[in-house]
Short mmCIF file of C-alpha atoms and ligand atoms in Angstrom, two decimals:
data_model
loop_
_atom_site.label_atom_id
_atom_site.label_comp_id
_atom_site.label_asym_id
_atom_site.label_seq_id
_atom_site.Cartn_x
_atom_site.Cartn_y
_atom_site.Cartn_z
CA UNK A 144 -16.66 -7.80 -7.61
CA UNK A 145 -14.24 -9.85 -9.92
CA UNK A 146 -14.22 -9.54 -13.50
CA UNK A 147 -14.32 -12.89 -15.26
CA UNK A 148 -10.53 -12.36 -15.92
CA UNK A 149 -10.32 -12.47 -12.53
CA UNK A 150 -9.11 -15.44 -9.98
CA UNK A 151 -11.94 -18.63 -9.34
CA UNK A 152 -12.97 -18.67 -5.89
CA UNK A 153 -11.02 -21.65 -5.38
CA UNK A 154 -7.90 -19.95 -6.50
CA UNK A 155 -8.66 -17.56 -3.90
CA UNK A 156 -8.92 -19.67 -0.92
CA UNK A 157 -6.00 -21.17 -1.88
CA UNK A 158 -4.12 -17.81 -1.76
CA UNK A 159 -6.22 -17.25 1.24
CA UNK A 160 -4.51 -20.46 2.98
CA UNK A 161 -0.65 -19.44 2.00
CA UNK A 162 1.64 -16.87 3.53
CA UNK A 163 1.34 -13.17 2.15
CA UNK A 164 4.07 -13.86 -0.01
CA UNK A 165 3.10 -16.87 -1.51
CA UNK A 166 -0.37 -15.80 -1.42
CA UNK A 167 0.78 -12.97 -3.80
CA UNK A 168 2.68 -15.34 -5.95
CA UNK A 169 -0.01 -17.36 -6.79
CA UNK A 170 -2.47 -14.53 -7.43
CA UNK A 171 -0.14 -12.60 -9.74
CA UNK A 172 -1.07 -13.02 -13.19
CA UNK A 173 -4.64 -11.73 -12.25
CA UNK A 174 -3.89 -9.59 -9.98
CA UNK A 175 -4.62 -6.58 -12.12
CA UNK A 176 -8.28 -8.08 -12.66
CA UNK A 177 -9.41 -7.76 -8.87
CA UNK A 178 -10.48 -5.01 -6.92
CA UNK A 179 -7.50 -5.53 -4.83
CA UNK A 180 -4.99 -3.44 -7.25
CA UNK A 181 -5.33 0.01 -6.38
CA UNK A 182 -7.83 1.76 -9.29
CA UNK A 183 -6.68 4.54 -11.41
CA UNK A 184 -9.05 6.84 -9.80
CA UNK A 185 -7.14 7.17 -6.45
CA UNK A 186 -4.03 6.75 -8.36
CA UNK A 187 -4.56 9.85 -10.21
CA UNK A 188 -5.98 11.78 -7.43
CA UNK A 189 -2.97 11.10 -5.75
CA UNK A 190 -0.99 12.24 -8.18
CA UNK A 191 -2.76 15.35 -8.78
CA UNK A 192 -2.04 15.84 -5.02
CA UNK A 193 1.36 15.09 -5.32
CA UNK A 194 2.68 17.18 -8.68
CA UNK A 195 2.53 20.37 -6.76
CA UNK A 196 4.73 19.45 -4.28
CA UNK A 197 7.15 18.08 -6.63
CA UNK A 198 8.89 17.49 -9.02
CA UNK A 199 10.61 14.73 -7.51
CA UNK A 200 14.38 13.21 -8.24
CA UNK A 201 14.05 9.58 -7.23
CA UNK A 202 10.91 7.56 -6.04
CA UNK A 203 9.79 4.34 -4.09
CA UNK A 204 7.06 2.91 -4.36
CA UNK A 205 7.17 0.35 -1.38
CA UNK A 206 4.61 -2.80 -1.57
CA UNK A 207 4.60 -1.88 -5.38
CA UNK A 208 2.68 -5.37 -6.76
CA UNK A 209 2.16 -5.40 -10.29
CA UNK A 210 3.06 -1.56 -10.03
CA UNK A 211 0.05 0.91 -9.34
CA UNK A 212 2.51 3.68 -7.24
CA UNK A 213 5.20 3.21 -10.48
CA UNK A 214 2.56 5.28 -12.61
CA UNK A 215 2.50 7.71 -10.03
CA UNK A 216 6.04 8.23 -9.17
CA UNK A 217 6.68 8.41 -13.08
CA UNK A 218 4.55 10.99 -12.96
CA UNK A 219 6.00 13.35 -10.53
CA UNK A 220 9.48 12.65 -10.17
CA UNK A 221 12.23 13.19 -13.40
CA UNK A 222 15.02 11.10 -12.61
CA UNK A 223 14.73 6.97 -11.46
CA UNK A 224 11.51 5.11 -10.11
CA UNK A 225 12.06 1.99 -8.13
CA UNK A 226 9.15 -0.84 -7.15
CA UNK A 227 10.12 -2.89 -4.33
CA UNK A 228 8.03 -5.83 -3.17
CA UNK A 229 8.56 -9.13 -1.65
CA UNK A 230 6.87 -11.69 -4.19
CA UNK A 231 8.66 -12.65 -7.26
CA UNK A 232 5.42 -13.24 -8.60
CA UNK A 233 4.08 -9.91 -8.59
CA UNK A 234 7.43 -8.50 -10.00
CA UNK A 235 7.10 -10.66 -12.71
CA UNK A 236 4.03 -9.10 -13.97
CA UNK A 237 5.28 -5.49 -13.17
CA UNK A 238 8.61 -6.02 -15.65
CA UNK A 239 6.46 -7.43 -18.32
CA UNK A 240 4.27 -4.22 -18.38
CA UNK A 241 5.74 -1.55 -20.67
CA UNK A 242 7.33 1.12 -18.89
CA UNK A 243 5.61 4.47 -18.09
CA UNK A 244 6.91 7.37 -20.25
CA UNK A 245 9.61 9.52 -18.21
CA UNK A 246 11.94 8.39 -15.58
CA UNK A 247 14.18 5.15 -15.25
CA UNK A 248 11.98 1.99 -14.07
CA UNK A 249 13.54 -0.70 -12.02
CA UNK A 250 12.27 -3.35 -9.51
CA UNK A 251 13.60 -4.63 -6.33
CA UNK A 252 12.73 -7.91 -4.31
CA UNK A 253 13.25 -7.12 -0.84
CA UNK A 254 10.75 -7.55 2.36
CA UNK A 255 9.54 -3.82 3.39
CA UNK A 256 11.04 -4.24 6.50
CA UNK A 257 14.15 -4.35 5.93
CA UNK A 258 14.94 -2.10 2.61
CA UNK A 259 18.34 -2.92 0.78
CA UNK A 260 18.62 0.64 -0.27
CA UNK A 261 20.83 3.62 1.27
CA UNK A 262 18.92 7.44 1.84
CA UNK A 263 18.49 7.95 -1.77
CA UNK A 264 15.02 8.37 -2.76
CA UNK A 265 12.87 11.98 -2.49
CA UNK A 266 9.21 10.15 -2.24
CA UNK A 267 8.36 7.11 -1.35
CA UNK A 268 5.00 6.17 -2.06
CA UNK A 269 2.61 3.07 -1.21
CA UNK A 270 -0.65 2.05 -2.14
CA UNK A 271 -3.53 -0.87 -0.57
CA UNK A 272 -0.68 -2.48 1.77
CA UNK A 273 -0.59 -1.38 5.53
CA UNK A 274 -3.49 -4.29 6.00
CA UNK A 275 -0.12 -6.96 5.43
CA UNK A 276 1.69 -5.30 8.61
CA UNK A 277 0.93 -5.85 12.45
CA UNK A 278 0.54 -2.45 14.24
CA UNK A 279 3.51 -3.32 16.46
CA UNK A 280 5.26 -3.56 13.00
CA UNK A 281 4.41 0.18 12.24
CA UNK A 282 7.28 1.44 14.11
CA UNK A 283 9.96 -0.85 12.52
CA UNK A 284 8.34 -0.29 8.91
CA UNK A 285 8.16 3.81 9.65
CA UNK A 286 11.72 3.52 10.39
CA UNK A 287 12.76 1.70 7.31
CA UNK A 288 11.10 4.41 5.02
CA UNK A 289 12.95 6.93 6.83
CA UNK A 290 16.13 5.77 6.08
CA UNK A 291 15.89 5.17 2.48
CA UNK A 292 14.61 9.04 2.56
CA UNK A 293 17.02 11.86 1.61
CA UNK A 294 16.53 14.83 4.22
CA UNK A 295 13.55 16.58 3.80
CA UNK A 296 12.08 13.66 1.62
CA UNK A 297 8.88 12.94 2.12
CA UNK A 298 6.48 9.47 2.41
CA UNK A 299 2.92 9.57 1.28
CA UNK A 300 -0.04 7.31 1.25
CA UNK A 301 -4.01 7.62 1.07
CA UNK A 302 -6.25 6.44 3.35
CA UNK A 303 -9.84 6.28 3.12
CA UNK A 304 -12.36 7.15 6.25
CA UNK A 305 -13.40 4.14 8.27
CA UNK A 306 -17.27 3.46 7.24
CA UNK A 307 -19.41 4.55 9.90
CA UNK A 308 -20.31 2.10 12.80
CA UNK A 309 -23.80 0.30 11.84
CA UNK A 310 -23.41 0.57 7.99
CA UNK A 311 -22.53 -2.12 5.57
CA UNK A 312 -19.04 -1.33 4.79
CA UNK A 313 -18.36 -1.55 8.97
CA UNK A 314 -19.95 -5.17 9.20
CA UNK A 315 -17.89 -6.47 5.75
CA UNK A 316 -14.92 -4.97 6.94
CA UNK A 317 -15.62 -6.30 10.71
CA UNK A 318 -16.34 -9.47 9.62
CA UNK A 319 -13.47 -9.72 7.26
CA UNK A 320 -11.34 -9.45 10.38
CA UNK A 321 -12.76 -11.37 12.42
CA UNK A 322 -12.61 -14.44 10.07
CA UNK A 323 -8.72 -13.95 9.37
CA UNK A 324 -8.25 -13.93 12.99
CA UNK A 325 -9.80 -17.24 13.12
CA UNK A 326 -8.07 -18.61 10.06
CA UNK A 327 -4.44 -17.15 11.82
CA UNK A 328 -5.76 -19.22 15.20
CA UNK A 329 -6.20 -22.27 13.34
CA UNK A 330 -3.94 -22.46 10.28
CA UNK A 331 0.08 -22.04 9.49
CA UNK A 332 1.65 -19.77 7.47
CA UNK A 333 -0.57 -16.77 8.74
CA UNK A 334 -1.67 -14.53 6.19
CA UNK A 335 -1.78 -10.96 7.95
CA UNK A 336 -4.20 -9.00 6.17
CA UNK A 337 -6.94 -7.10 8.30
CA UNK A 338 -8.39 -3.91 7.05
CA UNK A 339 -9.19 -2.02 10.89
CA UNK A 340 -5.77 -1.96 12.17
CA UNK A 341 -4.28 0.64 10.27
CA UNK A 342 -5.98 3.99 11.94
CA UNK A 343 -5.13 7.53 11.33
CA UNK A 344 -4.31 8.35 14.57
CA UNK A 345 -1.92 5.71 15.64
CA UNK A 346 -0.38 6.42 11.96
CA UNK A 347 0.05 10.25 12.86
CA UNK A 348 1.67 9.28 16.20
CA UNK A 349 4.11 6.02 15.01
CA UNK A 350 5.29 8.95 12.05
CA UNK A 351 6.05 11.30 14.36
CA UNK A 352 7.78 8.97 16.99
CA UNK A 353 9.77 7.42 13.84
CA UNK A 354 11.19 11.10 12.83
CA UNK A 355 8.48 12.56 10.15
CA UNK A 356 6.39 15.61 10.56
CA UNK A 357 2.53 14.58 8.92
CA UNK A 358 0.19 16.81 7.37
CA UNK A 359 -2.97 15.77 5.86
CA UNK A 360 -4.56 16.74 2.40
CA UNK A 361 -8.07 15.85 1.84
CA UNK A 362 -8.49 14.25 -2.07
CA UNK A 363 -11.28 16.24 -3.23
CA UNK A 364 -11.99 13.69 -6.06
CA UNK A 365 -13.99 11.39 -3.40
CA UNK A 366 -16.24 14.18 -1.82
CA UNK A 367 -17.09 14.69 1.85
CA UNK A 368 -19.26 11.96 4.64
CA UNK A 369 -22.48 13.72 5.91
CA UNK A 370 -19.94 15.31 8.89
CA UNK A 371 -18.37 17.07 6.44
CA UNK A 372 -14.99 15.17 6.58
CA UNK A 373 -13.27 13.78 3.75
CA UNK A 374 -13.98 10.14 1.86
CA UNK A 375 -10.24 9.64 1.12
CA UNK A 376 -7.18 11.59 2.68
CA UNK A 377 -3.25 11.72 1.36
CA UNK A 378 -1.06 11.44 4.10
CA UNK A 379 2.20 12.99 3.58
CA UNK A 380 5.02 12.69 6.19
CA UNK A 381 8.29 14.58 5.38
CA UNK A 382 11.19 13.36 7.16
CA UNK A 383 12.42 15.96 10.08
CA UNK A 384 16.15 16.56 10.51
C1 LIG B 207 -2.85 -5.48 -2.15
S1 LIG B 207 -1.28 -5.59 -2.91
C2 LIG B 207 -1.07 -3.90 -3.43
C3 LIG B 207 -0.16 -3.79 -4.63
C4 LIG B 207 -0.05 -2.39 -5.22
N1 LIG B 207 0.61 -1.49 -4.31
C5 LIG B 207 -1.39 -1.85 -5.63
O1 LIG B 207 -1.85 -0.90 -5.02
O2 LIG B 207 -1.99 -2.36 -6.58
C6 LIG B 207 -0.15 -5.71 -1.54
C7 LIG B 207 1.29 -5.94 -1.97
O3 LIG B 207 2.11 -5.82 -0.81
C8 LIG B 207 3.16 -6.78 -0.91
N2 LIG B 207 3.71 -6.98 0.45
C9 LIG B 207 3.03 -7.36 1.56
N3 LIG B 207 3.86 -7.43 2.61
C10 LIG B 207 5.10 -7.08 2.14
C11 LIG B 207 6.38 -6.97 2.75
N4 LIG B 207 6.56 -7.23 4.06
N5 LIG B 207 7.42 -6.59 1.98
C12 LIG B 207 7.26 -6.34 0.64
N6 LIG B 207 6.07 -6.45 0.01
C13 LIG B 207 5.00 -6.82 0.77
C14 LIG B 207 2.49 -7.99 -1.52
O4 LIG B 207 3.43 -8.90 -2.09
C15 LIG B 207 1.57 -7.33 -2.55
O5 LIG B 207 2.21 -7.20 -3.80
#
């Protein structure tokens, strides 16, 4: 799963037993040498998804680690690309990366929920995050995206299917939970990162009560499950009047 590159399991259980931020912070410089940074694959499906709706002025790409959304953004949109994320860490890596061809490249260090920025970007963008947020959060973190959106701007994200109930993928990810719940029981800072909270429906509903009109596009990259439905959807949620 890790390359050698990659962080010793002792370095992750310490990152395991800090907050998100410092958890982030310590895992930096190999971040980009886990599974956990988002892989080119969906990156450029998503931005094959994404260029016909554009082109884009400004972008965000919110939770923006070492920078996987930056690529995309500079991709679609033609004038300024910003990163925002809340360990200095992780920005650290993403400014000593060189700069994607195209539009201007700057990073922010700011907490997602509560953006420094006014309603200036057209798409904001964000990739292998929503595990770091409580669902009650949803609403509060909706609402910050909306109002760093110009009118009509629009927010988009993939998500992948759940696995099915019985198979491997449901147990991993079931146990995965499970245990962080146990660590947050028993062990301060919490680290909030569970990977069965974040479910399309409750996302369709907490966009619409936060002012954004959803639609979904299925990424044909990543095929269809046995019921036909896709592997891996983009979510796009423009913001309503
Ligand atoms: C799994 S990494 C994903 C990074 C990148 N988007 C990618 O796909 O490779 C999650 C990122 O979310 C950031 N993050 C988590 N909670 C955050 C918050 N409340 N505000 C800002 N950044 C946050 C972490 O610092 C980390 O860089």
């Amino acid at each position: 799963m890790f390359s050698p590159e990659g962080p010793t399991l002792r370095e992750l259980a310490v990152q395991a037993l800090s907050s998100v931020e410092h958890g982030y912070d310590l895992l930096a410089p190999k971040f980009d040498h886990t599974p956990y940074r988002t892989p080119d694959r969906v990156l450029d499906a998503v931005a094959s998804a994404l260029a016909p709706m554009g082109p884009f002025g400004t972008g965000l790409d919110l939770c923006c680690g070492t920078g996987a959304g930056v690529d995309v953004l500079a991709r679609v949109c033609r004038e300024r690309v910003t990163g925002v994320d809340f360990s200095a860490g992780m920005l650290e890596v993403a400014r000593r990366r060189p700069a994607p061809p195209g539009p201007e490249v700057s990073w922010v260090r700011a907490d997602a929920r509560a953006l420094p920025f006014g309603a200036e970007f057209d798409l904001v963008v964000s990739f292998g995050a929503f595990g770091h947020f409580l669902p009650r959060e949803l609403p509060g973190l909706f609402g910050q995206v909306r109002s760093v959106l110009r009118p009509g701007g629009r927010f988009a994200f993939p998500v992948a299917a759940p696995p099915r109930p019985g198979s491997p993928g449901y147990w991993t990810l079931l146990g995965f939970d499970a245990a962080m719940r146990v660590r947050n029981a028993l062990w301060r800072p919490p680290f909030v990162m569970y990977y069965r909270t974040f479910r399309l429906g409750d996302v369709g509903r907490e966009l619409a009560r936060a002012g954004f009109r959803a639609q979904l596009h299925a990424l044909p990259e990543f095929g269809r499950r046995p019921d036909g439905s896709p592997r891996v959807r983009l979510v796009t949620a423009r913001r309503t009047a």
